[in-house]
Coordinates of C-alpha atoms in Angstrom, one line a residue:
X1 CA -22.3 26.8 -5.8
X2 CA -20.4 23.7 -6.0
X3 CA -18.2 24.5 -3.2
X4 CA -21.0 24.4 -0.5
X5 CA -21.7 20.9 -2.3
X6 CA -18.1 19.8 -1.6
X7 CA -18.2 21.0 2.0
X8 CA -21.6 19.4 2.7
X9 CA -20.8 16.5 1.2
X10 CA -17.3 16.1 3.1
X11 CA -19.1 16.8 6.0
X12 CA -21.0 13.7 5.3
X13 CA -18.6 11.5 4.6
X14 CA -16.5 12.1 7.2
X15 CA -19.3 11.2 9.9
X16 CA -20.1 8.2 7.2
X17 CA -16.1 6.9 7.3
X18 CA -16.8 7.8 11.7
X19 CA -19.4 5.0 11.9
X20 CA -17.7 3.0 9.8
X21 CA -14.2 2.3 12.1
X22 CA -15.9 2.1 15.3
X23 CA -18.3 -0.7 14.2
X24 CA -16.5 -3.8 14.5
X25 CA -13.3 -2.7 12.4
X26 CA -9.5 -3.1 13.7
X27 CA -6.7 -0.3 13.9
X28 CA -5.4 -1.6 10.5
X29 CA -8.7 -1.5 8.2
X30 CA -9.7 2.0 10.2
X31 CA -5.9 3.4 9.6
X32 CA -6.7 2.0 5.9
X33 CA -10.1 3.9 5.2
X34 CA -8.9 6.8 7.2
X35 CA -5.9 7.2 5.2
X36 CA -7.3 6.4 1.8
X37 CA -10.7 9.1 3.1
X38 CA -8.1 11.6 4.2
X39 CA -6.2 12.3 0.8
X40 CA -9.4 12.4 -1.6
X41 CA -11.3 14.3 1.1
X42 CA -8.2 16.7 1.0
X43 CA -8.0 16.3 -2.5
X44 CA -11.6 17.6 -3.2
X45 CA -10.1 20.8 -2.0
X46 CA -7.2 21.4 -4.5
X47 CA -7.4 25.5 -4.4
X48 CA -5.9 25.1 -1.0
X49 CA -4.6 21.8 -0.3
X50 CA -1.8 22.0 -3.2
X51 CA 0.0 24.8 -2.5
X52 CA 3.2 25.5 -0.7
X53 CA 2.2 25.5 3.3
X54 CA 5.4 24.9 5.2
X55 CA 9.5 24.6 3.8
X56 CA 7.8 24.3 0.2
X57 CA 5.7 21.0 1.0
X58 CA 1.4 21.3 0.7
X59 CA -0.6 19.7 2.7
X60 CA -1.4 17.3 0.4
X61 CA 2.6 16.3 1.0
X62 CA 2.8 16.6 4.5
X63 CA -0.8 14.7 4.8
X64 CA 0.8 11.9 2.8
X65 CA 4.2 11.8 4.7
X66 CA 2.3 11.8 8.2
X67 CA -0.1 9.2 6.9
X68 CA 2.9 7.1 5.8
X69 CA 5.5 7.4 8.4
X70 CA 1.5 6.2 10.7
X71 CA 1.6 3.8 8.9
X72 CA 4.6 2.4 8.7
X73 CA 5.3 2.9 13.1
X74 CA 2.0 0.9 13.3
X75 CA 2.5 -2.3 11.3
X76 CA 4.2 -5.2 13.3
X77 CA 7.5 -5.2 11.9
X78 CA 7.4 -8.7 11.2
X79 CA 5.0 -8.2 8.7
X80 CA 8.2 -6.3 6.1
X81 CA 9.9 -9.5 6.5
X82 CA 6.9 -11.2 4.0
X83 CA 8.5 -12.8 1.4
X84 CA 6.4 -12.0 -1.2
X85 CA 7.4 -8.0 -0.5
X86 CA 11.1 -9.2 -1.5
X87 CA 10.7 -8.2 -5.5
X88 CA 9.3 -4.9 -4.4
X89 CA 12.1 -4.0 -2.3
X90 CA 14.4 -5.2 -4.9
X91 CA 12.7 -2.2 -7.1
X92 CA 12.8 0.0 -4.2
X93 CA 16.6 -0.7 -4.3
X94 CA 17.1 -0.1 -7.7
X95 CA 15.8 3.3 -7.4
X96 CA 17.5 4.6 -4.5
X97 CA 20.8 3.3 -6.4
X98 CA 19.6 5.6 -9.3
X99 CA 19.1 8.4 -7.0
X100 CA 22.5 8.2 -5.2
X101 CA 24.5 7.5 -8.5
X102 CA 23.4 10.7 -9.6
X103 CA 22.7 12.7 -6.8
X104 CA 19.6 13.1 -7.1
X105 CA 18.8 13.2 -3.2
X106 CA 15.4 15.2 -3.7
X107 CA 13.8 13.6 -6.2
X108 CA 14.8 10.4 -4.5
X109 CA 13.1 11.5 -0.9
X110 CA 9.8 12.7 -2.8
X111 CA 9.9 9.7 -4.7
X112 CA 10.4 7.0 -1.7
X113 CA 8.0 8.5 0.3
X114 CA 5.1 8.1 -2.1
X115 CA 6.3 4.3 -2.4
X116 CA 6.6 4.6 1.7
X117 CA 3.4 5.5 1.4
X118 CA 1.8 2.6 -0.6
X119 CA 4.0 0.1 1.7
X120 CA 2.1 1.4 4.6
X121 CA -1.3 0.9 2.9
X122 CA -0.6 -2.6 1.2
X123 CA 0.8 -3.8 4.4
X124 CA -1.9 -2.7 6.8
X125 CA -5.2 -4.0 3.9
X126 CA -2.8 -7.5 4.3
X127 CA -3.1 -7.7 8.2
X128 CA -6.8 -6.3 8.3
X129 CA -7.6 -9.6 5.8
X130 CA -5.9 -11.3 7.7
X131 CA -7.3 -10.1 10.7
X132 CA -11.1 -10.7 9.7
X133 CA -11.6 -11.5 5.2
X134 CA -11.3 -9.8 2.4
X135 CA -15.3 -9.0 2.0
X136 CA -15.6 -7.5 5.6
X137 CA -12.7 -5.0 3.9
X138 CA -13.6 -4.2 1.1
X139 CA -16.9 -3.0 2.3
X140 CA -15.7 -1.4 5.0
X141 CA -13.2 0.8 2.0
X142 CA -16.2 1.6 0.4
X143 CA -16.8 4.1 2.9
X144 CA -13.6 6.0 1.5
X145 CA -14.8 6.3 -1.8
X146 CA -18.2 8.1 -1.0
X147 CA -16.9 11.8 -1.4
X148 CA -15.3 11.7 -4.9
X149 CA -17.9 9.6 -6.1
X150 CA -21.3 11.7 -4.9
X151 CA -19.0 14.4 -6.4
X152 CA -19.0 12.9 -9.2
X153 CA -22.4 12.4 -9.9
X154 CA -23.3 15.8 -8.1
X155 CA -20.9 17.3 -11.0
X156 CA -23.0 15.9 -13.6
X157 CA -26.3 16.9 -12.0
X158 CA -25.7 20.9 -11.7
X159 CA -23.5 20.7 -14.7
X160 CA -19.7 21.0 -13.2
X161 CA -17.7 20.0 -15.9
X162 CA -14.2 20.4 -17.0
X163 CA -13.4 21.2 -20.6
X164 CA -9.7 19.8 -21.5
X165 CA -10.1 18.2 -24.8
X166 CA -8.8 19.6 -27.9
X167 CA -12.0 17.5 -29.4
X168 CA -14.6 19.5 -27.4
X169 CA -15.3 16.9 -25.1
X170 CA -15.7 17.8 -21.3
X171 CA -15.2 16.0 -18.0
X172 CA -16.6 15.2 -14.9
X173 CA -14.6 15.1 -11.8
X174 CA -16.3 16.3 -9.4
X175 CA -14.7 19.5 -8.8
X176 CA -11.2 17.9 -8.3
X177 CA -8.1 19.0 -10.3
X178 CA -7.3 16.8 -12.9
X179 CA -9.0 13.7 -14.6
X180 CA -6.1 10.8 -14.4
X181 CA -6.1 11.2 -10.6
X182 CA -9.6 11.5 -10.7
X183 CA -10.2 8.6 -12.7
X184 CA -7.8 6.3 -10.8
X185 CA -10.1 6.6 -7.4
X186 CA -13.4 6.6 -9.9
X187 CA -11.2 2.9 -11.0
X188 CA -10.4 2.2 -7.3
X189 CA -14.1 2.3 -6.6
X190 CA -15.1 -0.1 -9.2
X191 CA -12.1 -2.2 -8.0
X192 CA -13.5 -2.4 -4.5
X193 CA -17.0 -3.7 -5.6
X194 CA -16.0 -5.6 -8.1
X195 CA -13.9 -8.3 -5.7
X196 CA -16.2 -8.0 -3.3
X197 CA -18.1 -11.6 -3.3
X198 CA -21.4 -11.7 -4.8
X199 CA -24.5 -11.1 -2.1
X200 CA -21.7 -9.5 0.1
X201 CA -23.5 -6.1 -0.4
X202 CA -27.1 -5.1 -1.5
X203 CA -27.3 -3.4 -5.1
X204 CA -23.5 -4.5 -5.8
X205 CA -24.3 -4.6 -9.9
X206 CA -25.9 -1.0 -9.9
X207 CA -22.8 0.0 -7.8
X208 CA -20.7 -1.5 -10.4
X209 CA -22.9 0.1 -13.1
X210 CA -22.9 3.5 -11.7
X211 CA -18.9 3.3 -10.7
X212 CA -18.6 2.5 -14.6
X213 CA -20.8 4.8 -16.2
X214 CA -18.8 7.9 -14.0
X215 CA -15.4 6.6 -15.0
X216 CA -16.7 7.2 -18.5
X217 CA -18.3 10.8 -17.9
X218 CA -14.4 11.1 -15.8
X219 CA -13.5 10.7 -20.1
X220 CA -10.0 9.5 -19.5
X221 CA -9.3 7.0 -22.3
X222 CA -6.7 5.5 -20.9
X223 CA -8.5 4.6 -17.1
X224 CA -11.9 3.2 -19.2
X225 CA -9.0 0.6 -21.0
X226 CA -7.8 -0.2 -18.4
X227 CA -11.1 -1.2 -16.5
X228 CA -12.7 -3.2 -19.3
X229 CA -10.9 -6.5 -17.9
X230 CA -12.4 -6.1 -14.9
X231 CA -15.8 -5.7 -16.6
X232 CA -15.8 -8.3 -18.7
X233 CA -14.9 -10.9 -16.3
X234 CA -17.7 -9.2 -13.5
X235 CA -20.1 -9.1 -16.4
X236 CA -19.4 -13.0 -17.1
X237 CA -19.7 -14.0 -13.6
X238 CA -22.7 -12.0 -12.7
X239 CA -24.5 -14.1 -16.0
X240 CA -23.0 -17.2 -15.4
X241 CA -24.1 -17.9 -11.9
X242 CA -27.5 -17.9 -13.7
X243 CA -26.9 -20.5 -16.3
X244 CA -27.6 -24.1 -15.4
X245 CA -23.8 -26.3 -15.9
X246 CA -24.9 -27.9 -18.9
X247 CA -25.2 -24.7 -20.4
X248 CA -22.3 -23.0 -19.7
X249 CA -19.9 -23.7 -22.7
X250 CA -22.9 -22.3 -24.8
X251 CA -22.8 -19.5 -22.7
X252 CA -19.4 -18.8 -22.2
X253 CA -19.1 -18.8 -26.6
X254 CA -22.3 -16.0 -26.6
X255 CA -21.1 -14.2 -24.4
X256 CA -17.7 -14.3 -26.0
X257 CA -19.1 -12.9 -29.1
X258 CA -21.6 -10.8 -27.0
X259 CA -19.1 -9.0 -25.4
X260 CA -17.2 -8.6 -28.3
X261 CA -19.9 -7.0 -30.2
X262 CA -20.4 -4.2 -27.4
X263 CA -16.7 -3.7 -27.3
X264 CA -16.9 -2.7 -31.2
X265 CA -20.6 -1.2 -30.3
X266 CA -18.6 1.4 -28.0
X267 CA -15.8 2.0 -30.1
X268 CA -17.7 3.3 -32.7
X269 CA -19.8 5.5 -30.4
X270 CA -16.3 6.9 -28.5
X271 CA -14.7 6.9 -31.8
X272 CA -13.7 10.8 -31.3
X273 CA -12.3 9.9 -27.9
X274 CA -10.0 6.8 -29.6
X275 CA -9.3 7.4 -32.7
X276 CA -5.5 8.2 -31.7
X277 CA -5.4 4.9 -29.6
X278 CA -7.0 2.9 -32.7
X279 CA -4.1 4.8 -35.5
X280 CA -0.9 4.2 -32.6
X281 CA -2.1 0.6 -33.2
X282 CA -2.5 0.5 -36.3
X283 CA 0.5 3.0 -37.4
X284 CA 2.9 1.6 -34.8
X285 CA 5.6 0.5 -37.2
X286 CA 6.1 3.6 -38.8
X287 CA 5.7 5.8 -35.3
X288 CA 8.6 3.7 -33.5
X289 CA 11.6 6.3 -35.0
X290 CA 14.1 9.2 -33.2
X291 CA 11.5 12.3 -32.6
X292 CA 13.1 14.7 -35.3
X293 CA 11.6 12.4 -37.9
X294 CA 8.1 13.2 -36.7
X295 CA 5.9 15.3 -38.3
X296 CA 3.6 17.9 -36.9
X297 CA 0.8 15.6 -37.4
X298 CA 2.7 12.5 -35.5
X299 CA 3.2 14.2 -32.7
X300 CA 0.1 15.1 -31.8
X301 CA -1.3 11.4 -32.2
X302 CA -2.5 10.1 -28.9
X303 CA -2.6 13.3 -26.8
X304 CA 1.2 13.2 -28.5
X305 CA 2.4 10.7 -26.4
X306 CA 4.1 8.7 -28.5
X307 CA 6.2 11.3 -29.3
X308 CA 7.2 11.9 -25.7
X309 CA 8.0 8.3 -25.5
X310 CA 10.4 8.9 -28.5
X311 CA 11.7 11.7 -26.6
X312 CA 12.9 9.4 -23.4
X313 CA 13.6 6.6 -25.6
X314 CA 15.9 8.6 -28.0
X315 CA 17.8 9.9 -24.7
X316 CA 18.3 6.7 -23.2
X317 CA 19.5 5.1 -26.6
X318 CA 22.3 7.3 -26.5
X319 CA 23.6 7.7 -22.9
X320 CA 26.5 6.0 -21.0
X321 CA 26.5 2.5 -20.1
X322 CA 26.1 3.2 -16.8
X323 CA 22.9 5.4 -17.6
X324 CA 21.2 2.8 -19.2
X325 CA 21.9 0.3 -16.5
X326 CA 20.5 2.8 -13.5
X327 CA 18.8 5.7 -15.5
X328 CA 19.4 9.4 -14.9
X329 CA 17.5 9.2 -11.2
X330 CA 14.1 9.7 -9.8
X331 CA 12.3 12.5 -11.2
X332 CA 15.4 13.3 -13.5
X333 CA 12.7 14.2 -16.6
X334 CA 11.8 17.2 -14.7
X335 CA 13.7 20.5 -16.7
X336 CA 15.0 18.1 -19.7
X337 CA 11.8 16.8 -21.3
X338 CA 8.3 19.1 -21.9
X339 CA 5.8 16.6 -19.5
X340 CA 6.2 13.2 -18.2
X341 CA 6.6 10.6 -19.9
X342 CA 2.6 9.2 -19.7
X343 CA 4.5 5.5 -20.1
X344 CA 5.6 4.0 -16.9
X345 CA 7.6 1.5 -18.7
X346 CA 9.1 4.8 -20.7
X347 CA 10.2 6.6 -17.4
X348 CA 11.4 4.1 -16.0
X349 CA 13.7 2.8 -18.2
X350 CA 14.9 6.1 -18.3
X351 CA 15.0 7.2 -14.5
X352 CA 16.0 3.6 -13.4
X353 CA 17.5 2.5 -16.0
X354 CA 17.5 -1.7 -17.3
X355 CA 17.8 -2.5 -13.7
X356 CA 14.9 -0.5 -12.7
X357 CA 12.5 -1.8 -15.1
X358 CA 13.2 -5.4 -14.9
X359 CA 12.5 -5.1 -11.3
X360 CA 9.7 -2.9 -11.1
X361 CA 8.0 -5.9 -14.3
X362 CA 9.5 -8.8 -11.9
X363 CA 7.9 -7.6 -8.8
X364 CA 4.6 -7.0 -10.7
X365 CA 4.6 -10.6 -12.3
X366 CA 5.5 -12.1 -8.9
X367 CA 2.0 -10.5 -7.5
X368 CA 0.3 -11.8 -11.0
X369 CA 1.4 -15.2 -9.6
X370 CA 0.3 -14.9 -6.4
X371 CA -3.0 -13.6 -7.2
X372 CA -3.7 -16.4 -9.1
X373 CA -2.6 -19.4 -5.9
X374 CA -5.9 -17.7 -4.6
X375 CA -7.8 -20.6 -3.5
X376 CA -11.1 -18.7 -4.7
X377 CA -10.9 -18.8 -8.4
X378 CA -13.6 -16.4 -9.1
X379 CA -12.0 -13.6 -6.7
X380 CA -8.4 -15.0 -8.8
X381 CA -9.5 -14.4 -11.8
X382 CA -11.2 -10.8 -11.0
X383 CA -8.2 -10.0 -9.6
X384 CA -5.9 -10.8 -12.2
X385 CA -8.0 -9.2 -14.8
X386 CA -8.0 -5.8 -12.5
X387 CA -3.8 -6.4 -12.9
X388 CA -3.8 -6.9 -16.3
X389 CA -6.0 -4.2 -16.5
X390 CA -3.3 -1.7 -14.4
X391 CA -0.7 -3.1 -16.0
X392 CA -2.5 -0.9 -19.4
X393 CA -3.1 1.9 -17.9
X394 CA 0.6 1.8 -17.7
X395 CA 1.5 2.3 -20.8
X396 CA -0.4 5.4 -21.3
X397 CA -0.5 6.9 -18.1
X398 CA 2.0 6.7 -15.0
X399 CA -1.1 5.9 -12.3
X400 CA 2.2 5.0 -9.7
X401 CA 3.4 8.9 -10.3
X402 CA 0.9 10.2 -7.7
X403 CA -0.7 8.8 -4.7
X404 CA -3.9 7.9 -5.9
X405 CA -2.8 5.6 -8.3
X406 CA -0.7 4.1 -5.8
X407 CA -3.9 4.1 -3.9
X408 CA -5.2 2.3 -6.6
X409 CA -2.1 -0.5 -6.6
X410 CA -2.0 -0.8 -2.6
X411 CA -6.0 -1.8 -2.9
X412 CA -4.5 -4.6 -5.6
X413 CA -1.6 -6.1 -3.9
X414 CA -3.3 -5.8 -0.7
X415 CA -5.7 -8.0 -1.6
X416 CA -3.2 -10.5 -3.6
X417 CA -1.3 -10.7 -0.8
X418 CA -3.7 -11.1 2.3
X419 CA -6.1 -14.1 1.1
X420 CA -3.1 -16.5 0.2
X421 CA -2.2 -18.6 3.0
X422 CA 2.0 -18.8 2.6
X423 CA 4.6 -21.5 3.0
X424 CA 4.8 -21.8 6.6
X425 CA 8.5 -21.5 6.7
X426 CA 7.1 -17.5 5.8
X427 CA 9.2 -15.4 8.0
X428 CA 6.0 -13.5 9.8
X429 CA 4.7 -17.0 10.2
X430 CA 5.9 -17.4 13.7
X431 CA 3.9 -18.6 16.8
X432 CA 4.5 -14.8 18.1
X433 CA 3.5 -13.4 15.2
X434 CA 0.2 -15.3 15.2
X435 CA -0.6 -14.3 18.5
X436 CA -0.8 -11.0 17.8
X437 CA -2.5 -11.4 14.5
X438 CA -5.7 -13.4 16.9
X439 CA -5.6 -10.4 19.2

C-alpha cells in the first residue's frame, strides 16, 4: 500500500523538480536541487538502493560518488580557493594524515567521498547565491524537499509507523530507513523555510510550523533539541515585526518568559522521551568515569550514549601519544566498538585525534563568525541560531556521518559564505572570475 504512495509522490516530485530547474535556474542551482532531490528519492526506496550492487557499492553510494564528481568538475576552480574554506581544508588534511598514518585507506576513501559531496553542494550553493540571491535559491530548493515532507504527512494519515523505542513511542518517517537520517532531512526543510525572508513565499509560517510538527512526529529527540534555537528566533522575529518600536523592549521580555513557559510545557508533555536527557544533565558529574564502573542501569541512560562516549574516551586517553594527536583513522571505530559514538566530537577525537577535533571546531567557529558578518542582521541571527542548533545536534548524534546530515551542513555553509561580500583581495575576486559570475 505505502509503496504505491511512494511511487506516486516520487513521480510528482520528479515533475516538480523538472519544472523548477527549467524556469530561470542557473546550472549551479539546478545541480543543487537535483543532487539533493536524487539523494532523498533514492533513500525513499532503501530496500533496493542500500544493497550492494557493483564491487560492493550500493546504488546510493554510486550516486553519491557521481554527484560529488559532477559537482567538483562543474564548479570553477577559483571557487575552491576561497579563503573562508581554508579552515575546512585544514580539517580535511587532518583526516587524510590520520588515514595515511594508520593505513586505513578504505575508511579514508569512504569519508572523503562524503566530504567531497558536501563540498560540491556547499560551493554550488555559494555560486547560485552569488549569481542570484539567497531567497531565490532557497525557494527553488524547497522542491527537493517535497518528497520526504509529503511522505511524512502521508505516513501519519495512513498510519505507516516505525516503532523503534523501548518506551513504546513511534516514529513517522515516511517509509524511510532510519529516523536519525530522516530527522535531518526534515531539519533541512525547516532550515530552508526559516532562512527565507518574511514575505518571500506564501504560507511561510504554516510551512515552518508543518516542518516542526513533522520533526516532532519523527520522534528523534536530538534533532528536536537542535531546531529549538531556530524555532525560537523564527517565532520572535515573526511576532516582533508586528509590534511598534516603542513596545519592543516589553515585547522582548514577554516573549522570553513566554518561550520559557512553552519549553517547560513541551518538556513536561514529552517527558518520557526526554527523561534521559534530564537525568544526564543533572548527573553528569557521576557519569564521567571509566566504562567498567558503569552499572547496568547507568549503561541505559540516554539510549546508552553516555556509556558509548565513555568507551571511546577511555580508549583515547589510554592510547599512544601519536594516536592521541592524529587518532586511529577514519571509521576506525568499526569492529572496535559495538556502535558508532553518537557524538561527533567524541568520534572525531578517537578517529582523528586532538588535531582533527580542534581543526573541525575551528572550521565550525569560522563559519559562525562568517555568518555574523552578514549585513542583514535578521538573517544573520537566523543562520547563527541554526548553526548553534546543528552543533548541539552533534553532541548526541552524528549528522556528519551520513549524507543527509552533510546536506544540512552544506546548506548552512553555502548560506553563510554566499551573501557575504568578502575582502577585495580574496582569491576568487578577480576580473576573470567576476565575468564568469556575470555569464
